[in-house]
Coordinates of C-alpha atoms in Angstrom, one line a residue:
M1 CA 37.0 123.9 54.4
I2 CA 38.0 125.6 51.1
D3 CA 41.2 127.9 51.6
I4 CA 40.3 131.4 50.9
N5 CA 43.4 133.0 52.6
G6 CA 44.9 133.7 49.2
L7 CA 42.3 135.7 48.0
N8 CA 42.4 139.4 48.1
S9 CA 39.6 141.1 50.1
E10 CA 37.6 141.8 47.2
Q11 CA 37.9 138.1 45.8
R12 CA 37.1 136.9 49.5
S13 CA 34.0 139.0 49.6
A14 CA 32.6 137.7 46.3
V15 CA 33.2 134.0 47.6
V16 CA 31.5 134.1 51.0
N17 CA 28.6 136.2 50.2
F18 CA 26.7 133.6 48.1
S19 CA 23.0 134.5 49.2
G20 CA 21.0 137.1 47.4
P21 CA 21.4 138.8 44.2
T22 CA 25.0 139.7 43.7
L23 CA 27.0 141.5 40.7
I24 CA 30.5 140.8 40.4
L25 CA 32.3 143.5 38.6
A26 CA 35.3 141.6 37.3
G27 CA 38.0 143.5 35.2
A28 CA 40.5 141.7 32.8
G29 CA 43.0 139.7 34.6
T30 CA 41.5 140.0 38.1
G31 CA 41.2 136.4 39.0
K32 CA 37.6 135.8 37.7
T33 CA 37.7 132.1 37.1
R34 CA 39.4 131.4 40.6
V35 CA 36.8 133.7 42.3
I36 CA 33.8 131.7 40.7
T37 CA 35.1 128.1 41.1
T38 CA 35.9 129.0 44.7
R39 CA 32.6 130.4 45.2
I40 CA 31.0 127.4 44.0
A41 CA 33.2 125.0 46.2
Y42 CA 32.5 127.2 49.2
M43 CA 28.7 127.1 48.7
L44 CA 28.9 123.3 48.4
R45 CA 31.0 123.1 51.6
N46 CA 28.6 125.3 53.5
G47 CA 25.4 123.2 53.1
V48 CA 24.3 124.0 49.5
S49 CA 23.3 120.8 47.6
S50 CA 25.2 120.5 44.3
K51 CA 22.1 119.6 42.4
N52 CA 20.7 123.0 43.3
V53 CA 23.4 124.9 41.6
A54 CA 23.4 125.9 37.8
A55 CA 26.3 127.8 36.4
M56 CA 26.3 129.2 32.9
T57 CA 29.2 130.4 30.8
F58 CA 29.2 131.3 27.2
T59 CA 31.7 128.6 25.8
N60 CA 32.1 124.8 26.2
K61 CA 35.8 125.3 26.9
A62 CA 35.1 127.6 29.8
A63 CA 32.5 125.2 31.2
K64 CA 35.0 122.5 31.2
E65 CA 37.5 124.4 32.8
M66 CA 35.1 125.5 35.6
R67 CA 34.0 121.8 36.1
E68 CA 37.5 120.7 36.2
R69 CA 38.4 123.6 38.6
V70 CA 35.7 123.1 41.2
G71 CA 36.6 119.3 41.0
E72 CA 40.1 119.9 42.1
L73 CA 38.6 121.9 45.4
I74 CA 35.9 119.7 46.3
G75 CA 36.5 116.3 44.3
K76 CA 35.3 115.1 41.0
S77 CA 32.4 113.0 42.3
Q78 CA 30.7 115.9 44.0
A79 CA 31.3 118.3 41.1
K80 CA 30.1 115.6 38.6
N81 CA 26.4 116.6 40.0
L82 CA 26.7 120.4 39.2
S83 CA 24.8 121.9 36.4
I84 CA 27.9 123.5 34.5
G85 CA 27.4 124.8 30.9
T86 CA 26.5 127.1 28.3
F87 CA 23.2 128.9 28.3
H88 CA 22.3 127.1 25.4
S89 CA 23.0 123.4 26.7
F90 CA 21.5 124.3 30.0
C91 CA 18.3 125.3 28.2
I92 CA 18.6 122.3 25.5
N93 CA 18.4 120.1 28.6
I94 CA 15.2 121.8 29.9
L95 CA 13.6 121.3 26.1
R96 CA 14.5 117.6 26.1
Q97 CA 12.5 117.2 29.4
Y98 CA 9.6 119.7 29.0
G99 CA 9.9 120.7 25.2
S100 CA 6.8 118.5 24.4
H101 CA 4.6 121.4 26.1
L102 CA 5.5 123.4 23.1
G103 CA 5.1 120.5 20.7
L104 CA 8.8 119.5 20.3
S105 CA 9.8 116.0 19.7
K106 CA 12.3 114.8 22.6
R107 CA 14.6 113.7 19.6
F108 CA 14.7 117.2 18.0
T109 CA 17.9 118.2 16.2
L110 CA 19.7 121.4 16.6
V111 CA 20.8 123.0 13.1
G112 CA 23.8 125.1 12.6
T113 CA 24.3 128.5 10.8
S114 CA 24.8 126.8 7.3
D115 CA 21.9 124.7 7.7
Q116 CA 20.0 127.8 8.8
I117 CA 20.9 129.8 5.7
D118 CA 19.9 126.7 3.6
L119 CA 16.4 126.9 5.3
V120 CA 16.1 130.7 4.7
R121 CA 17.1 130.1 1.0
K122 CA 14.4 127.5 0.7
S123 CA 12.0 129.9 2.3
L124 CA 12.9 132.6 -0.3
E125 CA 12.2 130.2 -3.1
E126 CA 8.8 129.5 -1.6
K127 CA 8.1 133.4 -2.4
A128 CA 10.2 133.3 -5.6
W129 CA 12.1 136.0 -4.0
S130 CA 15.7 134.3 -4.2
N131 CA 16.9 137.3 -6.4
H132 CA 15.7 139.9 -4.4
F133 CA 16.9 139.2 -0.9
K134 CA 20.1 137.7 0.9
A135 CA 19.4 134.6 2.8
D136 CA 22.3 135.5 5.2
S137 CA 21.1 138.9 6.0
L138 CA 17.6 137.9 6.7
L139 CA 18.9 135.0 8.9
Y140 CA 20.8 137.7 11.0
E141 CA 17.5 139.7 11.3
I142 CA 15.5 136.3 12.1
N143 CA 18.0 135.5 14.8
Q144 CA 18.0 139.1 16.2
C145 CA 14.1 138.7 16.5
K146 CA 14.7 135.8 18.6
N147 CA 17.1 137.3 20.8
W148 CA 14.5 140.0 21.5
L149 CA 11.9 137.4 22.0
I150 CA 10.2 138.6 19.0
S151 CA 7.8 136.2 16.8
P152 CA 6.7 136.6 13.2
D153 CA 3.2 137.7 14.7
D154 CA 4.9 140.3 16.9
L155 CA 6.6 141.7 13.5
K156 CA 3.3 142.0 11.8
K157 CA 2.0 144.1 15.0
G158 CA 4.9 146.4 14.3
I159 CA 7.3 144.9 17.1
L160 CA 10.8 145.1 15.9
P161 CA 14.2 144.3 17.2
R162 CA 16.8 146.8 18.1
H163 CA 18.6 148.0 14.8
S164 CA 16.2 146.4 12.7
V165 CA 16.8 147.2 8.8
S166 CA 14.5 145.0 7.0
D167 CA 10.9 145.5 5.9
P168 CA 8.8 144.1 8.6
A169 CA 6.2 142.5 6.3
I170 CA 9.1 140.8 4.3
L171 CA 10.9 139.8 7.6
A172 CA 7.7 138.4 9.1
E173 CA 6.8 136.2 5.9
V174 CA 10.2 134.7 5.5
Y175 CA 10.3 134.3 9.3
E176 CA 7.2 132.3 9.3
L177 CA 8.2 130.1 6.5
Y178 CA 11.4 129.6 8.2
E179 CA 9.9 128.3 11.4
R180 CA 7.9 126.0 9.1
Q181 CA 11.0 124.6 7.6
L182 CA 12.3 123.9 11.1
Q183 CA 9.0 122.1 12.2
L184 CA 9.5 120.1 9.1
N185 CA 12.8 119.1 10.1
R186 CA 11.7 118.4 13.5
A187 CA 14.4 120.7 14.6
I188 CA 15.3 124.0 16.4
D189 CA 18.1 126.6 15.8
F190 CA 20.8 127.9 18.1
D191 CA 18.6 131.0 19.3
D192 CA 15.6 128.7 19.8
C193 CA 17.2 127.1 22.8
I194 CA 16.8 130.1 24.6
F195 CA 13.6 131.5 23.0
K196 CA 11.7 128.5 23.6
V197 CA 12.5 128.1 27.2
V198 CA 11.4 131.5 28.2
K199 CA 8.2 130.7 26.3
L200 CA 8.2 127.7 28.5
L201 CA 8.7 129.4 31.8
R202 CA 6.2 132.2 30.7
E203 CA 3.5 130.0 29.5
F204 CA 3.8 127.0 32.1
P205 CA 3.9 128.4 35.6
E206 CA 4.2 124.7 37.2
I207 CA 7.1 124.2 35.2
K208 CA 8.8 127.5 36.1
A209 CA 8.2 126.6 39.8
K210 CA 9.7 123.4 39.4
L211 CA 13.0 124.5 37.7
S212 CA 13.1 127.6 40.1
E213 CA 13.0 125.1 43.1
K214 CA 15.4 122.9 41.6
Y215 CA 18.0 125.6 40.6
R216 CA 18.1 127.7 43.8
Y217 CA 21.6 129.0 43.2
L218 CA 22.3 130.7 39.6
L219 CA 25.8 131.7 38.8
I220 CA 26.2 133.6 35.2
D221 CA 29.8 134.3 34.0
E222 CA 30.3 136.9 31.1
F223 CA 27.2 138.5 32.1
Q224 CA 28.1 141.6 29.8
D225 CA 27.6 139.2 26.8
T226 CA 23.9 138.3 27.8
N227 CA 21.3 139.4 25.4
S228 CA 17.6 140.1 26.1
S229 CA 16.3 136.5 25.9
Q230 CA 19.1 135.2 27.9
F231 CA 18.3 138.0 30.5
A232 CA 14.9 136.7 30.5
I233 CA 16.0 133.3 31.5
I234 CA 17.6 134.7 34.6
E235 CA 14.7 137.0 35.5
E236 CA 12.0 134.0 35.2
M237 CA 14.4 131.5 37.2
A238 CA 15.7 133.9 40.0
T239 CA 12.7 136.0 40.9
E240 CA 11.6 133.7 43.8
H241 CA 14.7 132.8 45.6
L242 CA 16.8 135.7 44.5
N243 CA 20.2 133.7 44.7
V244 CA 21.6 134.8 41.5
C245 CA 25.3 135.9 40.9
V246 CA 26.3 137.4 37.9
V247 CA 30.0 138.0 37.0
G248 CA 31.0 140.4 33.8
D249 CA 32.7 143.7 32.9
D250 CA 30.8 146.1 31.0
D251 CA 34.0 147.3 29.5
Q252 CA 34.5 144.0 27.7
S253 CA 31.2 143.9 25.9
I254 CA 32.0 143.4 22.4
Y255 CA 28.8 141.3 21.2
S256 CA 26.2 144.1 20.5
W257 CA 25.9 142.8 17.0
R258 CA 24.4 139.5 18.4
G259 CA 22.2 141.2 20.8
A260 CA 24.1 141.4 23.9
M261 CA 23.0 144.8 25.9
Y262 CA 25.8 147.1 27.0
E263 CA 23.1 148.3 29.7
T264 CA 22.8 144.9 31.2
M265 CA 24.5 145.7 34.4
E266 CA 22.1 148.6 34.9
K267 CA 19.2 146.4 34.0
F268 CA 20.3 143.7 36.6
K269 CA 20.4 146.2 39.4
T270 CA 16.9 147.5 38.6
T271 CA 15.3 144.2 38.3
F272 CA 17.1 142.9 41.5
P273 CA 17.1 146.2 43.8
T274 CA 18.8 144.3 46.8
T275 CA 21.9 143.7 44.6
K276 CA 25.3 143.6 46.4
I277 CA 28.0 145.1 44.1
I278 CA 31.6 143.7 44.3
K279 CA 34.5 145.4 42.2
L280 CA 37.8 143.3 41.5
E281 CA 40.2 145.6 40.2
Q282 CA 43.5 144.3 41.2
N283 CA 44.9 143.0 37.7
Y284 CA 47.3 139.9 38.0
R285 CA 47.9 139.8 34.2
C286 CA 49.3 143.2 32.9
T287 CA 51.8 145.9 34.0
N288 CA 50.6 149.4 35.2
I289 CA 52.0 150.8 32.0
I290 CA 49.4 148.7 30.2
L291 CA 46.5 149.3 32.7
N292 CA 47.0 152.8 32.9
A293 CA 46.9 153.3 29.0
A294 CA 43.6 151.2 29.0
N295 CA 42.3 153.0 31.8
S296 CA 42.7 156.3 30.2
V297 CA 40.8 155.3 27.1
I298 CA 37.9 153.4 28.5
K299 CA 37.1 156.1 31.0
N300 CA 35.6 158.2 28.0
N301 CA 32.7 155.7 27.7
S302 CA 29.9 157.5 29.6
Q303 CA 27.6 154.5 30.1
R304 CA 29.6 152.0 32.0
M305 CA 30.3 151.2 35.8
K306 CA 33.2 152.9 37.1
K307 CA 36.4 151.0 38.1
T308 CA 40.1 151.2 37.8
L309 CA 42.3 148.4 37.4
W310 CA 45.8 148.3 39.0
S311 CA 48.8 146.0 39.4
A312 CA 51.2 145.2 42.0
S313 CA 53.5 144.8 39.1
S314 CA 57.0 147.0 38.9
D315 CA 57.6 146.1 35.2
E316 CA 57.8 149.3 33.1
T317 CA 58.3 148.1 29.7
P318 CA 56.8 150.6 27.4
I319 CA 53.8 150.1 24.9
V320 CA 55.2 150.7 21.3
I321 CA 53.0 152.3 18.5
A322 CA 54.5 151.7 14.9
P323 CA 52.9 153.9 12.3
S324 CA 53.2 152.5 8.7
S325 CA 52.6 154.5 5.5
D326 CA 50.6 151.6 3.9
A327 CA 49.4 147.9 4.6
V328 CA 52.3 146.3 3.1
E329 CA 54.9 148.0 5.3
E330 CA 52.8 147.2 8.4
A331 CA 52.9 143.6 7.5
R332 CA 56.4 143.5 7.0
W333 CA 57.1 145.6 10.2
V334 CA 55.0 142.7 12.0
A335 CA 57.1 139.9 10.3
S336 CA 60.3 141.5 11.3
K337 CA 59.2 141.6 15.0
C338 CA 58.4 138.1 14.7
I339 CA 61.9 137.3 13.7
E340 CA 63.2 139.6 16.5
L341 CA 61.4 137.4 19.1
L342 CA 62.2 134.3 17.9
G343 CA 65.8 135.2 17.9
I344 CA 65.6 136.2 21.5
G345 CA 64.3 132.5 22.4
F346 CA 60.6 133.0 22.0
K347 CA 58.7 130.1 20.5
P348 CA 56.4 130.4 17.3
A349 CA 53.6 129.4 19.8
D350 CA 54.3 132.4 22.1
I351 CA 53.3 134.5 19.1
A352 CA 50.0 135.7 18.0
I353 CA 48.9 138.3 15.3
L354 CA 45.5 139.6 15.4
Y355 CA 43.9 141.6 12.7
R356 CA 40.6 143.4 12.2
S357 CA 39.4 141.8 9.0
N358 CA 40.2 138.7 6.9
S359 CA 41.5 141.2 3.9
Q360 CA 44.4 141.8 6.1
A361 CA 45.4 138.1 6.2
K362 CA 46.8 137.9 2.7
L363 CA 49.5 140.6 3.3
M364 CA 50.4 139.3 6.7
E365 CA 50.7 135.8 5.3
M366 CA 52.8 137.2 2.2
A367 CA 55.4 138.9 4.7
L368 CA 55.9 136.0 7.0
R369 CA 56.5 133.8 3.8
E370 CA 59.1 136.3 2.2
C371 CA 60.9 136.0 5.8
T372 CA 60.5 132.3 5.8
V373 CA 58.5 132.4 9.0
S374 CA 56.1 129.4 9.5
Y375 CA 52.6 130.1 10.7
K376 CA 49.1 128.7 11.2
T377 CA 46.0 130.4 10.1
F378 CA 42.6 130.2 11.8
G379 CA 39.2 131.1 10.5
G380 CA 37.4 130.7 7.1
Q381 CA 34.9 128.5 5.7
S382 CA 35.4 124.9 6.3
F383 CA 35.4 122.7 3.3
F384 CA 32.6 120.6 4.9
E385 CA 30.3 123.8 5.0
R386 CA 30.5 124.3 1.2
R387 CA 26.9 123.9 -0.4
E388 CA 27.8 121.1 -2.9
V389 CA 29.8 119.2 -0.1
K390 CA 26.9 119.1 2.3
I391 CA 24.5 118.1 -0.4
F392 CA 27.0 115.4 -1.5
L393 CA 27.1 114.0 2.3
G394 CA 23.3 114.5 2.5
Y395 CA 22.8 112.0 -0.3
L396 CA 25.6 109.6 1.3
R397 CA 23.7 110.2 4.8
L398 CA 20.3 109.3 3.0
V399 CA 21.7 106.1 1.4
A400 CA 23.3 105.0 4.7
N401 CA 20.0 106.1 6.7
P402 CA 16.6 106.4 5.0
D403 CA 15.2 107.8 8.1
D404 CA 17.4 110.9 8.3
H405 CA 15.1 113.6 8.1
L406 CA 17.5 116.5 7.6
A407 CA 19.4 114.6 5.1
L408 CA 16.3 114.1 3.0
W409 CA 15.0 117.8 3.0
R410 CA 18.5 119.0 2.1
V411 CA 18.7 116.9 -1.2
I412 CA 15.0 116.8 -2.0
N413 CA 15.4 119.7 -4.2
S414 CA 18.9 119.3 -5.5
P415 CA 18.8 119.3 -8.2
V416 CA 15.4 121.4 -8.4
R417 CA 12.3 119.0 -8.6
G418 CA 9.5 121.3 -7.9
L419 CA 9.0 119.7 -4.4
G420 CA 8.2 122.9 -2.6
L421 CA 7.5 123.5 1.2
K422 CA 3.7 122.5 1.0
S423 CA 4.7 119.1 -0.8
Q424 CA 7.3 118.6 2.1
E425 CA 4.7 119.4 4.7
K426 CA 2.4 116.8 3.3
I427 CA 5.0 114.1 3.3
E428 CA 6.1 114.9 6.9
A429 CA 2.3 114.9 7.8
N430 CA 1.8 111.3 6.3
A431 CA 4.9 110.1 8.0
L432 CA 3.6 111.3 11.4
N433 CA 0.4 109.9 10.8
F434 CA 1.5 106.3 9.7
H435 CA 4.4 106.5 12.4
T436 CA 7.1 106.2 9.6
S437 CA 10.0 108.3 8.2
P438 CA 9.2 110.8 5.2
Y439 CA 11.5 108.5 2.9
A440 CA 9.2 105.5 3.8
I441 CA 6.3 107.6 2.3
L442 CA 8.2 108.4 -0.8
R443 CA 9.1 104.9 -1.4
D444 CA 5.6 103.5 -0.9
K445 CA 4.7 102.1 -4.4
S446 CA 1.0 102.4 -3.6
N447 CA 1.3 106.0 -3.2
E448 CA -2.1 107.7 -3.4
Y449 CA -0.9 111.0 -1.6
F450 CA 0.7 112.6 -4.9
K451 CA -0.2 112.9 -8.3
G452 CA 1.2 114.4 -11.8
K453 CA 4.5 116.2 -11.5
T454 CA 4.9 115.9 -7.9
L455 CA 4.6 112.1 -8.3
Q456 CA 7.1 111.9 -11.0
A457 CA 9.4 113.9 -9.2
I458 CA 9.2 111.7 -6.1
T459 CA 9.3 108.5 -8.2
E460 CA 12.8 109.9 -9.8
L461 CA 14.1 110.8 -6.5
V462 CA 13.6 107.5 -4.9
Q463 CA 14.9 105.7 -8.1
H464 CA 18.2 107.8 -7.8
I465 CA 18.6 107.0 -4.1
E466 CA 17.5 103.4 -4.3
T467 CA 20.3 103.1 -7.2
L468 CA 23.0 104.6 -4.9
R469 CA 21.9 102.1 -2.1
S470 CA 22.5 99.4 -4.6
L471 CA 26.1 100.1 -5.5
T472 CA 28.9 98.5 -3.9
L473 CA 31.4 101.3 -3.0
K474 CA 34.4 99.8 -1.2
T475 CA 37.4 101.7 -2.8
P476 CA 38.0 105.4 -4.0
E477 CA 38.0 103.6 -7.5
D478 CA 34.3 102.5 -6.9
M479 CA 33.4 106.1 -6.1
A480 CA 35.2 107.4 -9.1
E481 CA 32.9 105.2 -11.4
V482 CA 29.9 106.7 -10.0
R483 CA 28.6 109.1 -12.6
T484 CA 26.6 112.3 -11.4
S485 CA 25.5 113.6 -14.6
N486 CA 21.9 113.7 -13.2
Y487 CA 23.1 115.9 -10.4
K488 CA 24.6 118.8 -12.5
E489 CA 23.7 121.4 -9.6
I490 CA 25.2 119.2 -6.7

């Protein structure tokens, strides 16, 4: 049996009551992960099959930790059969199995943010709107639409996501073109993982019944960060068996900008009226000085589920507030505190500096350099996310693998060749019709599908790619000899 004697009474209740809808209100530092993993282990030790359990978190790191800790309790072999992962990985697995019902290829690819921006930019180019709208702003609006399960047709009917600022007609046009770009690439985006599974569950009752029967016990971590589409997954899959446990804290809901709903706790209670509520309030991480300060601030939020964190710690180290006359003085004060902490034995890895915006980083770095304190910064754009680097890599990928769809569509108009979305869709349609790759269609010398300037542009592109494929590039010097004068925009 799983040892639950080390748990406090509320934690124990959260572990042993695993049937029916349950909402575990877990304050910061209250042993949430221990409760979740012990609950799963307790379920398996009491007759629940590991194949019938699905636990969803919001990061791969959290999912990995959860699986490892469950494995420590019940053995790695049994934990291996558990479905533990992020919402998106869970839904991707479903789409791999059943996505063909929605017209998806089993080999669909998942595009990242930078690729999405490129596809929106191409959509704007189709409408000659590039100088009028920002691709990243429109992408944010499209993502919000998917989070609220809104399609381009819904936009045309006047159905808008919360806090939308774009012109619905413009957004609908770009959204529709963006979806065509995804289809062309045989790809889906991050939000499609959830959006399309909701569509699958709602339009195909037999699939919904099969999945609901398989995953008879659902557990959702960081529930306060769920958005409308993620909540729809829970609702669709749990309304039959009702064995759904959500764990979260509305005081820690900070992702409203990506669709998270602060009212999600109340919505859960309304959707599942027999919900059992368990509050974890004993904090094992902070002192009462810190907790009392936090409680006094957060209690002013009117729309929250009431709870009061407390600690058994007797430490009374005070909180320090250090006002500064300007940002430079503030940065120097932070640097001096770092030196002070290092001087009394703390290691550099023990110290973290958090700031609200990247604009503050420069002053912090300058202050630390003045004090000769070494540091590492995190964040900012990766070198490999720069547009010119991605285009260069796209050419390399296409040279190495002519069947790489995403690489072809990335470089086909870099530099501009006048091969718009309609031409690309025609290439893709012929590739599907003849069961080959788009590049093979372009390379076909008996090409009867294109004429005039389009054919000339295709011929030049193929010549460039084939020239690159014929080169012997074994050393950096070989690469340096390659001239890219024909690719001035790359």
